[in-house]
């Protein structure tokens, strides 16, 4: 089977072969590698997520801009190189052409990864937390929400960080028609904290139900993503007492120091990590791996369902 990609994209060999034989694939973002985590945790996490997906019987495709191409899948040495690039750009929807024009490497955000993965025919994607509506005074709404409303994929995450305005983020997702599925939970997971009391649109408890839901959603003609939100493993969660003061302090400091735009999310994450003595990062690593496992299961399940339909 010939798989065509638009100009500027290129497949890793393994991912191309997987596409050709219709094997289950899971896309992974790379902003978490270039901007979200420090070295060396960024590289070990990227490898652990890939391994978690393989263990479920699916093939990982980490997406990034490297060597002048939008890469769908990275080899081991390429992943190492990306993780060691200090000046990689953060690539959301409007930044692809900038990175290609300037010939700079970049880590793709949730929005950027969804865009590229969809172009490459990948339907399942694992990440940590999505961007959302920020709490600070001025308007700052992540492009992730826009991408979720327009790109039909299953996105597995741990909800969103409570450094964001979560009620506003959920209202926005409702407005633009994105189903928010709680995986084994009736309330919205809050990233490194346990789920709070904000409702999801539906609770589902198995990968098979998630695949059935997504196939139904898209068969109806819906174009939006299906956002699957899985709570952080409870042993690794940050208590509300630990998380909230750190998040509030980080938000105050961001305002005082005039930090905004693309730099805001990495700043808030970095400060919360310092203020919680690294505990937030351990929770972050745990939930990322956990999401990779679930995405692998969903991709494998989707492959079975497709074969039964064919
Ligand atoms: N959450 C994390 N680590 C991250 C991000 C979110 O724990 O690195 C990244 C994701 O790539 C997400 C992006 O898509 O931050 C959102 O950035 P912004 O708010 O600038 O859209
Ligand atoms: Mn923003």
XYZ file of C-alpha atoms in Angstrom, residues 70-186:
117
model
C 8.110 17.104 10.277
C 9.085 13.658 11.511
C 6.449 10.993 12.151
C 8.456 8.706 14.414
C 12.051 9.139 15.577
C 14.853 6.569 15.758
C 16.658 6.056 19.080
C 19.572 8.354 18.128
C 17.151 11.017 16.827
C 15.226 10.949 20.089
C 18.515 11.405 21.959
C 19.441 14.334 19.751
C 16.066 16.052 20.240
C 16.237 15.578 24.018
C 19.664 17.263 24.058
C 18.682 20.268 21.886
C 18.602 23.304 24.187
C 17.034 25.783 21.748
C 14.277 23.685 20.165
C 11.157 25.673 19.308
C 7.738 24.936 20.809
C 5.553 23.969 17.838
C 1.837 24.603 18.005
C -0.313 25.046 14.881
C 1.079 28.381 13.778
C 4.731 27.463 14.327
C 5.359 24.662 11.806
C 6.199 26.977 8.925
C 8.412 29.117 11.206
C 10.537 26.123 12.221
C 10.776 24.875 8.634
C 11.629 28.341 7.294
C 14.305 28.930 9.938
C 15.444 25.272 9.713
C 15.203 24.845 13.472
C 14.246 21.729 15.447
C 11.062 21.776 17.489
C 8.924 19.866 19.956
C 5.259 19.585 18.989
C 2.516 20.488 21.480
C -0.770 18.603 21.770
C -2.217 20.747 18.963
C 0.895 20.394 16.805
C 1.094 16.636 17.356
C -2.603 16.164 16.552
C -2.180 18.066 13.305
C 0.861 16.079 12.177
C -0.433 12.693 13.377
C -3.710 13.195 11.531
C -1.878 14.053 8.308
C -0.010 10.771 8.748
C -3.193 8.732 9.317
C -2.616 8.042 13.026
C -5.758 8.082 15.166
C -4.573 7.566 18.741
C -2.327 9.920 20.689
C -0.989 9.872 24.255
C 0.062 12.956 26.181
C 0.266 14.174 29.781
C -2.095 17.092 30.129
C -3.747 19.290 27.534
C -3.374 23.044 27.466
C -6.452 25.073 28.374
C -7.765 28.438 29.468
C -5.193 30.148 31.701
C -6.181 31.732 34.998
C -4.229 34.961 34.648
C -6.006 38.233 33.965
C -5.604 38.490 30.202
C -6.929 36.182 27.486
C -4.738 33.078 27.039
C -6.438 30.017 25.578
C -4.291 27.140 24.356
C -4.485 26.209 20.662
C -4.873 22.645 21.981
C -8.586 23.361 22.542
C -9.036 24.592 18.984
C -7.197 21.533 17.626
C -9.374 19.208 19.710
C -12.457 20.751 18.138
C -11.203 20.214 14.581
C -9.068 17.078 14.393
C -10.713 13.644 14.747
C -8.420 11.548 16.948
C -8.529 9.830 20.317
C -6.362 11.887 22.677
C -5.445 10.173 25.950
C -4.446 12.569 28.727
C -4.673 13.034 32.498
C -7.073 15.950 32.095
C -5.508 19.359 32.592
C -3.455 21.001 35.283
C -5.230 22.990 37.915
C -2.743 25.790 37.132
C -5.379 26.407 34.449
C -8.919 27.688 34.868
C -10.471 24.219 34.689
C -14.175 25.190 34.740
C -13.513 27.602 31.850
C -11.481 24.948 30.003
C -14.351 22.448 30.283
C -16.909 25.058 29.195
C -14.775 25.825 26.155
C -14.553 22.117 25.249
C -18.331 21.858 25.553
C -18.847 24.927 23.383
C -16.693 23.539 20.569
C -18.228 20.047 20.799
C -15.408 17.936 22.251
C -16.571 14.889 24.240
C -14.637 14.596 27.511
C -14.540 10.952 28.590
C -13.563 10.046 32.153
C -11.715 6.725 32.085
C -12.884 4.995 35.252
C -13.929 8.340 36.758
C -17.084 10.478 36.855
